[in-house]
Each structure stands twice: as C-alpha cells, then as structure tokens.
PDB file of C-alpha atoms in Angstrom:
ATOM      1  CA  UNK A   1       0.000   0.000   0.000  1.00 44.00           C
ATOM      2  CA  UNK A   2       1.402   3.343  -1.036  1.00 47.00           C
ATOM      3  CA  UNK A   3       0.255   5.282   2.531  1.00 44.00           C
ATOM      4  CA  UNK A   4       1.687   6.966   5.211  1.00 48.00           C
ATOM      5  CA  UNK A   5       0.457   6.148   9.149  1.00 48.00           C
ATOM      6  CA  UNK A   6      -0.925   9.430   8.494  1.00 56.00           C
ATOM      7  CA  UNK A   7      -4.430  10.413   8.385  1.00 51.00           C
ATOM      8  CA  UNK A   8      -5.611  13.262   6.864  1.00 76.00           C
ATOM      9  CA  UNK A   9      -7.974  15.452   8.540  1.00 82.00           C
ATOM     10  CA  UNK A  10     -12.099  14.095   8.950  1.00 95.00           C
ATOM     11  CA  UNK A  11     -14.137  15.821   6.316  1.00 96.00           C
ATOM     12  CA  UNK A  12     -17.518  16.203   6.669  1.00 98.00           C
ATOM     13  CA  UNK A  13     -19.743  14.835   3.719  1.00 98.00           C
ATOM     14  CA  UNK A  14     -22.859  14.400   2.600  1.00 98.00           C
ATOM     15  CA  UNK A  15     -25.651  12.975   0.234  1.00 97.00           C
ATOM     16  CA  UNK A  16     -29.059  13.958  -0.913  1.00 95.00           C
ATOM     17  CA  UNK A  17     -32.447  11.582  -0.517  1.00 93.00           C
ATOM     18  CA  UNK A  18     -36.055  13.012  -1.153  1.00 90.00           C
ATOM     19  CA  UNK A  19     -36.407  13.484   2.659  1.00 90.00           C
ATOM     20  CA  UNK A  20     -33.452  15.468   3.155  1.00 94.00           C
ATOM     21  CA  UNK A  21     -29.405  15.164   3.574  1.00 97.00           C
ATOM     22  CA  UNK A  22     -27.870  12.916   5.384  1.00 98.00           C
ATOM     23  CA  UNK A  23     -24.656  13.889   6.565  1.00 98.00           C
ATOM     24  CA  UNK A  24     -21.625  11.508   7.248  1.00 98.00           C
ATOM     25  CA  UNK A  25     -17.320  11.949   8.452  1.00 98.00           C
ATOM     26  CA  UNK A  26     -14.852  10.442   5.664  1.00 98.00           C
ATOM     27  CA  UNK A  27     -11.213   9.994   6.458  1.00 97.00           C
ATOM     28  CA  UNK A  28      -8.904   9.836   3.471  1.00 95.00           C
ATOM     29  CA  UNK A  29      -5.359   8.192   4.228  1.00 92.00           C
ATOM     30  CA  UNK A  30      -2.513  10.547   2.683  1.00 87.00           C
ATOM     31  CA  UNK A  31      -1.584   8.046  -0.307  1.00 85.00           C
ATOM     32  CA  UNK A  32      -0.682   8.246  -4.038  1.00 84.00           C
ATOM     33  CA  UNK A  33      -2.254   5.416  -5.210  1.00 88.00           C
ATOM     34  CA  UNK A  34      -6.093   4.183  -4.879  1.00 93.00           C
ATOM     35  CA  UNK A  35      -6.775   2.212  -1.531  1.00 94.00           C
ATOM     36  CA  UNK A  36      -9.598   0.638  -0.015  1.00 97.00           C
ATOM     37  CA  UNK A  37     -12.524   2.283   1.727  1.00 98.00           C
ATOM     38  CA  UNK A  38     -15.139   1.118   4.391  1.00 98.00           C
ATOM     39  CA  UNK A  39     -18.604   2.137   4.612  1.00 98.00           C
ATOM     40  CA  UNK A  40     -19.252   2.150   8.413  1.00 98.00           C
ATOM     41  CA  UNK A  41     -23.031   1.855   9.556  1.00 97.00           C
ATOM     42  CA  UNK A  42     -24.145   2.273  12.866  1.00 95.00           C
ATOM     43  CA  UNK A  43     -26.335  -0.382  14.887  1.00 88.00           C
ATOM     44  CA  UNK A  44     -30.242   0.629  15.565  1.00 85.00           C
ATOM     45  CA  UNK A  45     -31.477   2.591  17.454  1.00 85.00           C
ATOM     46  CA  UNK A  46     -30.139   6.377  17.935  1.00 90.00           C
ATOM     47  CA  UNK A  47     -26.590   5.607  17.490  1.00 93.00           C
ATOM     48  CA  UNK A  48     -24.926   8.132  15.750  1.00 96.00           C
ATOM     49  CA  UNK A  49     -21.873   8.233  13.301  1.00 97.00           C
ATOM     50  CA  UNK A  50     -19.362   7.584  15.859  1.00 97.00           C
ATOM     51  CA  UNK A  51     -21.381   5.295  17.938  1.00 95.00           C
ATOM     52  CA  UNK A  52     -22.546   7.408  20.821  1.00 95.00           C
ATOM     53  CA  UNK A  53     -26.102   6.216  21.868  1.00 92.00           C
ATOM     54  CA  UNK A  54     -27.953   8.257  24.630  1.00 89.00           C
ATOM     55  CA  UNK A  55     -29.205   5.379  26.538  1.00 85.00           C
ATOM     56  CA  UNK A  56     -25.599   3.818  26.443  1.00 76.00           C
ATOM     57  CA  UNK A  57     -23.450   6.464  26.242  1.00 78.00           C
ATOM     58  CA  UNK A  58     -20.632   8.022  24.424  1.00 90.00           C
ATOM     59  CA  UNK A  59     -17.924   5.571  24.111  1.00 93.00           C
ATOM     60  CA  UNK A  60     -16.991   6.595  19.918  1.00 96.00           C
ATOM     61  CA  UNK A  61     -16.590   3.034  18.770  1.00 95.00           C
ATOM     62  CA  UNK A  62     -17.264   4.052  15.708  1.00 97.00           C
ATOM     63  CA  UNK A  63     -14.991   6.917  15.231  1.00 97.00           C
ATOM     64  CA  UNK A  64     -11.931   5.133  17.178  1.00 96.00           C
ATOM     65  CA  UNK A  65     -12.465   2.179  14.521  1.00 97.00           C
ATOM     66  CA  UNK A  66     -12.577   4.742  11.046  1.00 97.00           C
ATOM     67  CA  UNK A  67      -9.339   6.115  12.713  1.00 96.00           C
ATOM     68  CA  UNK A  68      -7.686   2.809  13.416  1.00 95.00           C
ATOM     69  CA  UNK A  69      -8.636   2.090   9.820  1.00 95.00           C
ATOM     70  CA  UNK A  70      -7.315   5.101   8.747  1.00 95.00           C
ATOM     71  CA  UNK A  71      -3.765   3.956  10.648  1.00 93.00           C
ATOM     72  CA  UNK A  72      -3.583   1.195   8.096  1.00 93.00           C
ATOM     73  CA  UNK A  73      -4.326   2.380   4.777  1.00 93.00           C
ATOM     74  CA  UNK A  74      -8.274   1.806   4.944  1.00 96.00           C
ATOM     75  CA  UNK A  75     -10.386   5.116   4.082  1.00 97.00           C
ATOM     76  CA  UNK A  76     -13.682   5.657   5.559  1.00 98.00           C
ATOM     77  CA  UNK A  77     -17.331   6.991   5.742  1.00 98.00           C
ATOM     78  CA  UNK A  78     -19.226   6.757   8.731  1.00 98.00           C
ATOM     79  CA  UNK A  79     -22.796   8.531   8.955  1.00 98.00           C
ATOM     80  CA  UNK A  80     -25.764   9.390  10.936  1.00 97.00           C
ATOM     81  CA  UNK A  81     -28.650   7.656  10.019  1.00 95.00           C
ATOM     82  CA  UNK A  82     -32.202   8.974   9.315  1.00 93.00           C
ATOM     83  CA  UNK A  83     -33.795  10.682  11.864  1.00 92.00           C
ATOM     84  CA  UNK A  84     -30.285  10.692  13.950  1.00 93.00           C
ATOM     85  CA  UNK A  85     -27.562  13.368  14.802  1.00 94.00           C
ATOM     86  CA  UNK A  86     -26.668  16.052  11.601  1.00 96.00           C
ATOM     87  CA  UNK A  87     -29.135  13.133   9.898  1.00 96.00           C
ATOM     88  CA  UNK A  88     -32.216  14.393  12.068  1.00 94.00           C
ATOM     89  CA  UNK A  89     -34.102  16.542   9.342  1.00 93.00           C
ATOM     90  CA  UNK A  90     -33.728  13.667   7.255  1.00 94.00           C
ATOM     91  CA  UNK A  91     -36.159  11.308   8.885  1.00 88.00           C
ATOM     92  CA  UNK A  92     -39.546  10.682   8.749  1.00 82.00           C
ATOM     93  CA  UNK A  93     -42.066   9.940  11.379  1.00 79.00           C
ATOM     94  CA  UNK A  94     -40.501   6.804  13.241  1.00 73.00           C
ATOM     95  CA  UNK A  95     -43.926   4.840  12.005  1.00 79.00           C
ATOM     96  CA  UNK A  96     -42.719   5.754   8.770  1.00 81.00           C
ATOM     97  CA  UNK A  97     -39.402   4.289   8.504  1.00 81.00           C
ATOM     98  CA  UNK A  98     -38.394   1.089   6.765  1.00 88.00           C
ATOM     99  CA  UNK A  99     -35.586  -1.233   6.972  1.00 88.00           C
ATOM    100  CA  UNK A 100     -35.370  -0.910   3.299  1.00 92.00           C
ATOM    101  CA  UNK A 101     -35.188   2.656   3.286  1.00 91.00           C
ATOM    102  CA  UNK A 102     -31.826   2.121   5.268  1.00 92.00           C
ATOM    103  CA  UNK A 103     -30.755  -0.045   2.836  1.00 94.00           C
ATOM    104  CA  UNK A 104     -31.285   2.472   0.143  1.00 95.00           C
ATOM    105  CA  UNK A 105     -29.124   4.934   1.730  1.00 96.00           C
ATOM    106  CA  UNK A 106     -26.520   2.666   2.605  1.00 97.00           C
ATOM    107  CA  UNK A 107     -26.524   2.239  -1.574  1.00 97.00           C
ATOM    108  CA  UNK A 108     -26.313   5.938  -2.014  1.00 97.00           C
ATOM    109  CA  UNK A 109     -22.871   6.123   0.092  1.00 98.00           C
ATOM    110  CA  UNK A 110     -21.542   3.233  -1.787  1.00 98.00           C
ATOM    111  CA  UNK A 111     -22.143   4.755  -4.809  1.00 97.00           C
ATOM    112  CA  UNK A 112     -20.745   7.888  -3.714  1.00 97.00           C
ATOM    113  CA  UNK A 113     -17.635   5.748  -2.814  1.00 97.00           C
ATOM    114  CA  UNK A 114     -17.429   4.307  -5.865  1.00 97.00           C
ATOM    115  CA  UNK A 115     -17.560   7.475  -7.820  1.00 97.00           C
ATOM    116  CA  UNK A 116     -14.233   8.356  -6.234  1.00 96.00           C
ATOM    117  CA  UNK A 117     -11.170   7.035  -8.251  1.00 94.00           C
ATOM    118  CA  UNK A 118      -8.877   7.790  -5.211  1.00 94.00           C
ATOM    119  CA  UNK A 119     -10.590   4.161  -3.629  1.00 96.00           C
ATOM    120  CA  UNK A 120      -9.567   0.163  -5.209  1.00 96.00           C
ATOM    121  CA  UNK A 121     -12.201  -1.472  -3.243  1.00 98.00           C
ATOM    122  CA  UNK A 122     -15.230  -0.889  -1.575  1.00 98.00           C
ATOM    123  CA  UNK A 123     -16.595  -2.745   2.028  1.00 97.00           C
ATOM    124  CA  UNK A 124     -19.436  -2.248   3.957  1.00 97.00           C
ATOM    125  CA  UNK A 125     -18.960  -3.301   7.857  1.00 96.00           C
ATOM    126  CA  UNK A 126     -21.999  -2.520  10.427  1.00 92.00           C
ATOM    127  CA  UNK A 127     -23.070  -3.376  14.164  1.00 82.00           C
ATOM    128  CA  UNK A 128     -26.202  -4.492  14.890  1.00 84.00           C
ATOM    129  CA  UNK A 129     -28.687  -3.231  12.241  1.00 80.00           C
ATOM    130  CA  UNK A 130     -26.121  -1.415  10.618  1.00 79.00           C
ATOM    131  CA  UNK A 131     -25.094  -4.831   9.344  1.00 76.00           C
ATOM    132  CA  UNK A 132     -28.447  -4.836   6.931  1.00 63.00           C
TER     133      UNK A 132
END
C-alpha cells in the first residue's frame, strides 16, 4: 500500500435523498495510489456516526475504529442515520421508517464511494442493524 500512518484530517460529507441530507465523516489516508474504503453503519437505534447512543453512552466506537482504519491504509465513511444526529431533518415519522429505506441509503454512500477514483475497493462493515 502506497500510505503513510498518516491520516488526513475528517471531512464532513454528505448525500441527498427526497427526505433530506444525510450527513456523514470520511477519512482519506494521505496516499498516491487508490486504496480501499469502508462504509461504516451504525447499529439501531439512535446511534450516531461515531457510535454514541444516549441510553448507552458516548464511548466513539465508531470513530476510534474509522481512525484505526485510517492507521492502516483503509479510508472511511461513517454517517448518521435517518432521523439521527446532523441526519435528524432527514427522517420521517418513526412509524414511517423502513428497513429498506436504510438499505437504500446505505446504496447511495456506496455509490458515492465508488464514484471516487482515489478508492480500489469498496466494504461495507456494520453493528447491529447497521449490518443490513
């Protein structure tokens, strides 16, 4: 792999769905060459981006792993779902949401991933119902 140990600073990105934006954190290894990226979901419930839930507190599993990633080459995105965090506007009623709607979004980030020549390979990891 052609990276330094070197992250490069979280930037904050985003996509578009018919409800609203969804906003996620993508960290981009300094490299020269195209390297793989995860797509990081969060489990159910509201769990944000970096894995903080309210009922179980902040503990940013999620974050801690994108970095960790980041410390070996691996480029991530790591969001807020519907309805959660940055995310919030995003979400409908909570008797409105579907399990495949989270699937669908999950597809837009992918895509967004794989729009980016900078990344070789694209994998999705999740916790919980982030795993979909």
């Amino acid at each position: 792999m052609g990276y330094t140990t070197q992250a490069s600073t979280p930037v904050e990105v985003h996509i578009t769905t018919l409800t609203g934006t969804l906003h996620g954190t993508q960290i981009t290894p300094a490299s020269n060459m195209p390297e793989p990226a995860v797509l990081i979901i969060a489990g159910s419930g509201p769990t944000d981006r970096n894995g903080n839930n309210p009922l179980a507190g902040q503990n940013n599993s999620l974050k801690l792993l994108a970095e960790g990633l980041a410390d070996h080459g691996i480029a991530s995105i790591r969001y807020d779902k519907r309805g959660i965090g940055e995310s919030a506007a995003a979400g409908p009623e909570e008797a409105d949401l579907r399990f495949d709607t989270y699937v669908e979004d999950a597809a837009l980030w992918i895509q967004q991933l794989q729009a980016d020549s900078r990344f070789s390979s694209i994998t999705v990891i999740g916790h919980s119902e982030g795993s979909l």
